[in-house]
Short mmCIF file of C-alpha atoms and ligand atoms in Angstrom, two decimals:
data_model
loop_
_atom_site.label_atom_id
_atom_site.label_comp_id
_atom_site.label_asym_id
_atom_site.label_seq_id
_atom_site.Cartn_x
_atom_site.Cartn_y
_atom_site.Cartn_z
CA UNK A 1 134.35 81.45 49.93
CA UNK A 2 132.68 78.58 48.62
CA UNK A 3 134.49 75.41 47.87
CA UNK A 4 133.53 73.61 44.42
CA UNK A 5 135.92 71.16 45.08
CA UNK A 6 135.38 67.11 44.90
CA UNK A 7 137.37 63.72 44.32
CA UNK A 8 135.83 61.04 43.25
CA UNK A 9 136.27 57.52 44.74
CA UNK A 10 135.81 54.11 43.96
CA UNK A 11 135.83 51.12 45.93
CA UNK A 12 136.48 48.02 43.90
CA UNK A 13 134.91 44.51 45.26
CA UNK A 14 135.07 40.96 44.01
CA UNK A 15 131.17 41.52 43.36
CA UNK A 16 130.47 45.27 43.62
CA UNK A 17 131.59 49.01 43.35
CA UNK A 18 130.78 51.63 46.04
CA UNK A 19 131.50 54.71 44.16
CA UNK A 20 130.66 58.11 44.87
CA UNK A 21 132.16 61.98 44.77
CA UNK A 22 133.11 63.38 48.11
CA UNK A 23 134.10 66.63 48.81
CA UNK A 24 137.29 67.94 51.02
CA UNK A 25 135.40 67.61 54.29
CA UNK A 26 134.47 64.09 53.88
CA UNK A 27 130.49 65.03 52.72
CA UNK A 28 129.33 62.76 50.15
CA UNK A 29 127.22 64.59 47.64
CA UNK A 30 126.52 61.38 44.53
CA UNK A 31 126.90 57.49 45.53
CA UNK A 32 126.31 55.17 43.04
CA UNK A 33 126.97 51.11 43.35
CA UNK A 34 127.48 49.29 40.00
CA UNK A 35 128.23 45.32 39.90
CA UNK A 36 131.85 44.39 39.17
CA UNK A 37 130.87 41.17 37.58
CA UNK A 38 134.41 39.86 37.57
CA UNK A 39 133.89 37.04 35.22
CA UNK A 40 134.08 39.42 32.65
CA UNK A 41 138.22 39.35 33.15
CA UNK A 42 140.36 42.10 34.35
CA UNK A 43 140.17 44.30 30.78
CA UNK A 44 136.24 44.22 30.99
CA UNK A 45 136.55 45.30 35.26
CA UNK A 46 139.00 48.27 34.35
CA UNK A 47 136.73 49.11 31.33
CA UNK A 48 134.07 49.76 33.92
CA UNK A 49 136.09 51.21 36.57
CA UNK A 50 137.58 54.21 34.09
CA UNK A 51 133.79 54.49 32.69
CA UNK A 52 132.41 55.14 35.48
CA UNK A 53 134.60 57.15 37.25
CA UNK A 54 134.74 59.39 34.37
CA UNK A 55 130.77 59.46 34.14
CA UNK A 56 131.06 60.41 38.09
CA UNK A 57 133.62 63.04 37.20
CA UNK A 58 130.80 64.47 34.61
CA UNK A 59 128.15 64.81 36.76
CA UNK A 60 130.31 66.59 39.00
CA UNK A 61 130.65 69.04 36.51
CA UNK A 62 127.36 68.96 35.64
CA UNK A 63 126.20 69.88 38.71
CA UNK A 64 128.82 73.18 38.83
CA UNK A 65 131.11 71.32 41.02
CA UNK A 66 135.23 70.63 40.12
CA UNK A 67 136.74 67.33 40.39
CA UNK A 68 140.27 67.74 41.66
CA UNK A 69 141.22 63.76 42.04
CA UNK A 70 140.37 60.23 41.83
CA UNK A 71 140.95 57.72 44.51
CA UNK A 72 140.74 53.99 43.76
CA UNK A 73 140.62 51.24 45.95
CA UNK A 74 141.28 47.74 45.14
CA UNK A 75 141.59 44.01 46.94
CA UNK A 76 144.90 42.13 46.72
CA UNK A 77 147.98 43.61 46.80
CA UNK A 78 148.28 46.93 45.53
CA UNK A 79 151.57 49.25 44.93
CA UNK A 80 150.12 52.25 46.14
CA UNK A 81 154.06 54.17 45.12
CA UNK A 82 153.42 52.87 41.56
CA UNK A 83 149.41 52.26 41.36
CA UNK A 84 149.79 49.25 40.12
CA UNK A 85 146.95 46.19 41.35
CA UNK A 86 149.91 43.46 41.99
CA UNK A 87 147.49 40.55 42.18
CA UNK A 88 144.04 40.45 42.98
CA UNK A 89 141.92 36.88 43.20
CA UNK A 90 138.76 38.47 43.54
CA UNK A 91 138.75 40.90 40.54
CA UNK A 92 141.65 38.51 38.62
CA UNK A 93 143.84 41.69 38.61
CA UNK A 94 147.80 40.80 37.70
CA UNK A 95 150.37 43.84 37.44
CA UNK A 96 147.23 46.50 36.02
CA UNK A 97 148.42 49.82 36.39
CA UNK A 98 145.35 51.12 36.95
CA UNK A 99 146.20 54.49 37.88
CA UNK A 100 148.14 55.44 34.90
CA UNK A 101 144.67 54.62 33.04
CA UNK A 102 143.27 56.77 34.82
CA UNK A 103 145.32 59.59 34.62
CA UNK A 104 145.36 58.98 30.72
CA UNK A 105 141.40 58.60 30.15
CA UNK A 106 140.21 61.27 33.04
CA UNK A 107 142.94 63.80 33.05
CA UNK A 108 142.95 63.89 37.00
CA UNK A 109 145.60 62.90 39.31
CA UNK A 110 144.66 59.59 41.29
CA UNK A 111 145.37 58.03 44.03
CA UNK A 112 145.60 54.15 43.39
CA UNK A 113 144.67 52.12 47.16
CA UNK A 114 143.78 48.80 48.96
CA UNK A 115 140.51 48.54 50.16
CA UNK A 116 141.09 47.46 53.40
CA UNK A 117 143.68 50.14 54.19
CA UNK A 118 141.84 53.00 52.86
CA UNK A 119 138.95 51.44 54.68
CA UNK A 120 141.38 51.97 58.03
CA UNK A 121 142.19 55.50 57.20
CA UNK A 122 138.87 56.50 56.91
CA UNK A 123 137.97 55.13 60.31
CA UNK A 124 141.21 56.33 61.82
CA UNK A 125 140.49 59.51 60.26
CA UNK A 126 136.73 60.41 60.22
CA UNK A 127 134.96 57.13 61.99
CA UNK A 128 135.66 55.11 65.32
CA UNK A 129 139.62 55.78 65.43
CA UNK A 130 138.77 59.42 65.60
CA UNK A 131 141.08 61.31 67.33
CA UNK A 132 143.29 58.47 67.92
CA UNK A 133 147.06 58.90 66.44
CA UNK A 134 147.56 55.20 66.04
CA UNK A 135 145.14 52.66 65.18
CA UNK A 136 144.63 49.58 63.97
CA UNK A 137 141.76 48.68 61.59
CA UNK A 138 141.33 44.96 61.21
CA UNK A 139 138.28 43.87 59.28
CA UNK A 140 136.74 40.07 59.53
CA UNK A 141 134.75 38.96 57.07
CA UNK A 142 135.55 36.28 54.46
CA UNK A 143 139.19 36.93 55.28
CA UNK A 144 140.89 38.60 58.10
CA UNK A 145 143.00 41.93 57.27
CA UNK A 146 144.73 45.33 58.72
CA UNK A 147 145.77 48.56 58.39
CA UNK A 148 148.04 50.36 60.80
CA UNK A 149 146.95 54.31 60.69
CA UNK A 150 149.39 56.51 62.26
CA UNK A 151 148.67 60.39 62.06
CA UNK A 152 146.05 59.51 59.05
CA UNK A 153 148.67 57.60 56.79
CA UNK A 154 148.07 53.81 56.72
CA UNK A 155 151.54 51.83 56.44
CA UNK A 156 151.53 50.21 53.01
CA UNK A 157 154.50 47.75 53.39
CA UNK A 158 158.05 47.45 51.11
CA UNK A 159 156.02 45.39 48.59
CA UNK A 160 152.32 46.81 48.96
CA UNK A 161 151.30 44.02 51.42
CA UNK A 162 151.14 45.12 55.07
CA UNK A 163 147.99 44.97 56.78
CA UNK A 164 148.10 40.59 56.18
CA UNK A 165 147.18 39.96 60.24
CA UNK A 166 144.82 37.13 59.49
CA UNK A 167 148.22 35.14 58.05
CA UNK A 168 149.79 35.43 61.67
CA UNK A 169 150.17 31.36 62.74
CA UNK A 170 147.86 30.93 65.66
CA UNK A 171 146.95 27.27 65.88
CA UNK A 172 150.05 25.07 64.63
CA UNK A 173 148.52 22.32 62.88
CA UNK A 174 145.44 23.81 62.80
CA UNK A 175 143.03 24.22 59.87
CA UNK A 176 144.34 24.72 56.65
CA UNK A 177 143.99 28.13 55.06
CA UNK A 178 143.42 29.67 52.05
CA UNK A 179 146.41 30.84 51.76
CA UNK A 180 147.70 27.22 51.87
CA UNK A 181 149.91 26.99 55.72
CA UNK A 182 147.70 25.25 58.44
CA UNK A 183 146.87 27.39 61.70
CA UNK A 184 146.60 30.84 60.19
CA UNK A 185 144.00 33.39 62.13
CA UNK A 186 142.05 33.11 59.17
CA UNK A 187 141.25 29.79 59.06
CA UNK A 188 139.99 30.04 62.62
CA UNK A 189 138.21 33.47 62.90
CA UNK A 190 137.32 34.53 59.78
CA UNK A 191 133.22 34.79 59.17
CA UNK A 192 133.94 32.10 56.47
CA UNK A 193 136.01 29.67 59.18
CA UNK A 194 133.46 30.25 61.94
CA UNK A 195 130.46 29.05 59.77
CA UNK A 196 132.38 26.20 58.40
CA UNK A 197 133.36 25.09 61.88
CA UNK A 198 130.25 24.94 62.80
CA UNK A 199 128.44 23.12 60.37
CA UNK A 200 131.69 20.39 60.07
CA UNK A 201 131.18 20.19 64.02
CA UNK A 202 127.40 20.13 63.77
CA UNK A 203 127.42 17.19 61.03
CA UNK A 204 129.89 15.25 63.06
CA UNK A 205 127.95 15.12 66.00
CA UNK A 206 124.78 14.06 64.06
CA UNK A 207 126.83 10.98 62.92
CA UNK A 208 129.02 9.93 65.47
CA UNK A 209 130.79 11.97 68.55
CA UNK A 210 134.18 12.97 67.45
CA UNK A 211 136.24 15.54 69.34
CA UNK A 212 138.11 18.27 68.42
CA UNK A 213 141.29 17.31 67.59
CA UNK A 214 140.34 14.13 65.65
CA UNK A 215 138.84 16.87 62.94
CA UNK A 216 140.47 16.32 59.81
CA UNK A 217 141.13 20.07 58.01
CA UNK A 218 140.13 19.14 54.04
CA UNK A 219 141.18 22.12 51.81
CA UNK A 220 139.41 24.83 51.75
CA UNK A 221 137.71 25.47 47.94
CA UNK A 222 136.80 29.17 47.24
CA UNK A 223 133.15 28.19 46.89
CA UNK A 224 132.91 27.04 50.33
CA UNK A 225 135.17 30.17 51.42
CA UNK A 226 132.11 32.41 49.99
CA UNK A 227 129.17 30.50 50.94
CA UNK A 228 129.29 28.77 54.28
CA UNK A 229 126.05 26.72 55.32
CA UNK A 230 125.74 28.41 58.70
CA UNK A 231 126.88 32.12 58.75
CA UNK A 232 129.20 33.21 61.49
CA UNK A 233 126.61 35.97 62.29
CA UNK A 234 123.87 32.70 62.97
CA UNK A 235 126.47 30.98 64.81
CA UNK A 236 127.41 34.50 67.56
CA UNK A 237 123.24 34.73 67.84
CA UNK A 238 123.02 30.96 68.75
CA UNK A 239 126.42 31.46 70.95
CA UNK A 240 124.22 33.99 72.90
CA UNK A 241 120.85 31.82 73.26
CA UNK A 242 123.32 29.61 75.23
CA UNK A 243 123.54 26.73 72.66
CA UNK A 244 126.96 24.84 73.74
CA UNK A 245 128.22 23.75 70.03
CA UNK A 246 128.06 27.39 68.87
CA UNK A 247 129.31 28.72 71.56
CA UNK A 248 132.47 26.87 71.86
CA UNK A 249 132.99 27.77 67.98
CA UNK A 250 132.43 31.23 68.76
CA UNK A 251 134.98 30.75 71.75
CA UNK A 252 137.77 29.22 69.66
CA UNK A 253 137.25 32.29 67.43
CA UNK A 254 137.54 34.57 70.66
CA UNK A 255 140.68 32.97 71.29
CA UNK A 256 142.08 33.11 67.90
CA UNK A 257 141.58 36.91 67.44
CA UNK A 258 142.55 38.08 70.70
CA UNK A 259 146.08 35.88 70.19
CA UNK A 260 146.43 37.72 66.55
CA UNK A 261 145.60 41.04 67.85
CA UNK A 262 147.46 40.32 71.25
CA UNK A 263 150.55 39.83 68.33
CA UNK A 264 149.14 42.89 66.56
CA UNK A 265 149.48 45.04 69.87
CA UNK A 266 153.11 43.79 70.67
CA UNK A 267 154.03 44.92 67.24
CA UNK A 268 152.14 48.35 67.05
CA UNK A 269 151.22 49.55 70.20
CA UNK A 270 148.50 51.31 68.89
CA UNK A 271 145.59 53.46 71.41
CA UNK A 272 142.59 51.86 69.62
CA UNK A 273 141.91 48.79 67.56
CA UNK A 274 138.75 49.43 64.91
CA UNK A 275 137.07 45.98 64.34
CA UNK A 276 135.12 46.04 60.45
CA UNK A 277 133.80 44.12 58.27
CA UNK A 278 130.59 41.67 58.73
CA UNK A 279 131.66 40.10 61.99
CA UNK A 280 131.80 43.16 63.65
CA UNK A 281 128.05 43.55 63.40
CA UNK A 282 127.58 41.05 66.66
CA UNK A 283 128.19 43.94 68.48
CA UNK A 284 128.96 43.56 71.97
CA UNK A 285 128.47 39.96 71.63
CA UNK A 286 132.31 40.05 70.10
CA UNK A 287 133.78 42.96 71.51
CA UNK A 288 132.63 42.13 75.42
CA UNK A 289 134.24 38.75 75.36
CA UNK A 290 137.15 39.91 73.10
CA UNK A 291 138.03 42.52 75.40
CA UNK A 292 137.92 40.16 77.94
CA UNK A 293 140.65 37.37 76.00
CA UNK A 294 143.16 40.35 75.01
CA UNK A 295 142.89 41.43 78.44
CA UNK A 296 144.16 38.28 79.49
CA UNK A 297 146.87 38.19 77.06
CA UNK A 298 148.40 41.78 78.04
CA UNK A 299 151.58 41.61 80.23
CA UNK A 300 153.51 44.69 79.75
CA UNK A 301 151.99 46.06 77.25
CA UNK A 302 149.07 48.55 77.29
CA UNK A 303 145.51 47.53 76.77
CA UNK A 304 144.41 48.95 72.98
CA UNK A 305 140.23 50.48 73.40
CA UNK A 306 138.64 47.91 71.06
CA UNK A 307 135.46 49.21 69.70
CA UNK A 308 133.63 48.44 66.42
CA UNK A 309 133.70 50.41 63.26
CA UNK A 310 131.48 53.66 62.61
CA UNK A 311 131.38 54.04 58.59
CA UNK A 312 130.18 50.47 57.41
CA UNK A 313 130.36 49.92 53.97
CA UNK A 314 130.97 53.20 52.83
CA UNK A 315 134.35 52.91 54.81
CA UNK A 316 136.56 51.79 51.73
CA UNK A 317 134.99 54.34 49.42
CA UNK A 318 135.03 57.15 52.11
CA UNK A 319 138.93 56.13 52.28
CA UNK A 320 139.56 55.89 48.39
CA UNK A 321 138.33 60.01 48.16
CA UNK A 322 140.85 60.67 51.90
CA UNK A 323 143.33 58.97 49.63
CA UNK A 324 143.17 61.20 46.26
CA UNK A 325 142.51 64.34 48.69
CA UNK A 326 146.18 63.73 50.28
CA UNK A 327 147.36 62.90 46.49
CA UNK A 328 146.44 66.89 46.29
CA UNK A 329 147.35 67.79 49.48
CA UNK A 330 144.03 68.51 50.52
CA UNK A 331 144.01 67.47 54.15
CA UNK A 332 143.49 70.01 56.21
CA UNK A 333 139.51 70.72 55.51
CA UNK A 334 138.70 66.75 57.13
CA UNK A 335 140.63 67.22 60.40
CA UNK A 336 138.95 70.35 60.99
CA UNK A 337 135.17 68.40 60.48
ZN1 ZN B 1 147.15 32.09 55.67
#
């Protein structure tokens, strides 16, 4: 029997959407990107969300296939019970229920999600948590966030925010984040921190040696959140020539993450921790000396495997279409992949 089923998925950025239709056993068969362009204001973003998922949901049909579903994934904080986008500062989302639009303008159930959880259930589901009952999916890139997978279901939290690890306290005192307390693992580990450490550090000792702890923390604008001068990918490459500035950034940042995922472990106890997002491209160069710091940091508990993420990009869209195939309850066909 042949299966003409598909969902179709979108993953909403602050900049971009990955969207594409997927059928039950995880195959993608269209992916199409289109440009958020969030300036527009939330009306224009939704506008462009329900268009194009309902041009996706045409071609499907077009091409003698059946969309089922529509998953939807979204930054912030999102109500997954309700699918409502709570609050979103990237796409300037406040209380949309997005998947009641849906429903109304496509006729399809779907499945309302945030990006970074779906992103977890698809690698706890069909990338590097494989196989794993209970994972935890942290991504680092701009910010720091989680999602705890156990048996494919990502925890969503009383009030649609679980999954906020880079808001654990760290470093007392410490830099200020964007969230506005000092010392969060955000403002320490993030991509966005690492470059800006680096380039405050690097000034400083062009003018005048300062240490460490004299470093005043200035708030952090969203401009220089998005656009360090020195990427935190530039800063783990000149961490591995052997140059000593970047590598005692890099090492701070070591130390930061393995305390918040040391915290992470004590809490979840999970098998395997899946590190995404952009800083998780340095390879080895984070995971060998990351290993190393949580391994320190593990008394009773049991070391997590930490390994790096499988799906890339395509992880949040992947998990939007796992998402609207459970709103279904069509699960079944992806285990057996
Ligand atoms: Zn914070």
């Amino acid at each position: 029997m042949t299966d003409d089923r598909v969902v179709v998925a979108l993953d909403v950025g602050g900049t971009g959407m990955k969207c594409a239709v997927v059928r039950p056993d995880g195959v993608v068969v269209r992916a199409e990107r289109h440009p958020t362009d969030a300036a527009r204001g939330p009306a224009a973003v939704v506008g462009t969300i329900l268009d194009v998922a309902e041009g996706l949901a045409d071609k499907a049909r077009a091409d003698g296939l059946t969309p089922i579903a529509v998953g939807i994934a979204v930054p912030g904080v999102v109500d997954e019970a309700r699918g409502v986008a709570v609050w979103s500062a990237n796409v300037g989302f406040r209380d949309v229920p997005v998947r009641d639009l849906a429903v109304a303008r496509l006729g399809l159930p779907t499945a309302l999600g945030h990006d970074v959880r779906v992103g977890g259930l698809a690698e706890a589901r069909l990338g590097a948590g494989r196989g794993s009952g209970h994972v935890l999916f942290v991504a680092i890139g701009t910010g720091i966030a989680a999602a705890h997978v156990v048996d494919g279901t990502a925890a969503v939290g009383a009030h649609g925010a679980a999954g906020e690890i880079g808001h654990i306290l760290v470093r007392p005192g410490g830099p200020r984040c964007g969230c506005g307390r000092p010392g969060c693992l955000e403002a320490i580990a993030s991509a966005a921190a690492i470059g800006r450490r680096y380039a405050e550090l690097a000034g400083q000792s062009a003018d005048a040696p300062v240490t460490a702890t004299e470093v005043a923390e200035p708030p952090v604008t969203a401009a220089e959140v998005a656009e360090p001068p020195v990427t935190a990918a530039e800063v783990a490459q000149r961490a591995a020539t052997g140059e000593p500035l970047a590598g005692q950034v890099w090492q701070e940042a070591i130390d930061a993450l393995a305390d918040g995922l040391a915290s992470g472990q004590a809490l979840f106890d999970v098998a395997t921790i899946v590190l995404g997002g952009g800083l998780a491209q340095a390879g080895d160069g984070l995971l060998t000396p990351l290993r190393a710091a949580m391994r320190e940091r593990m008394t009773f508990h049991r070391e997590p495997h930490l390994v790096a993420a499988a799906l890339g990009d395509e992880a949040g869209c992947l998990g939007a279409a796992l998402l609207a195939l459970d709103a279904v309850g069509v699960r079944d066909h992806q285990e057996k992949r």
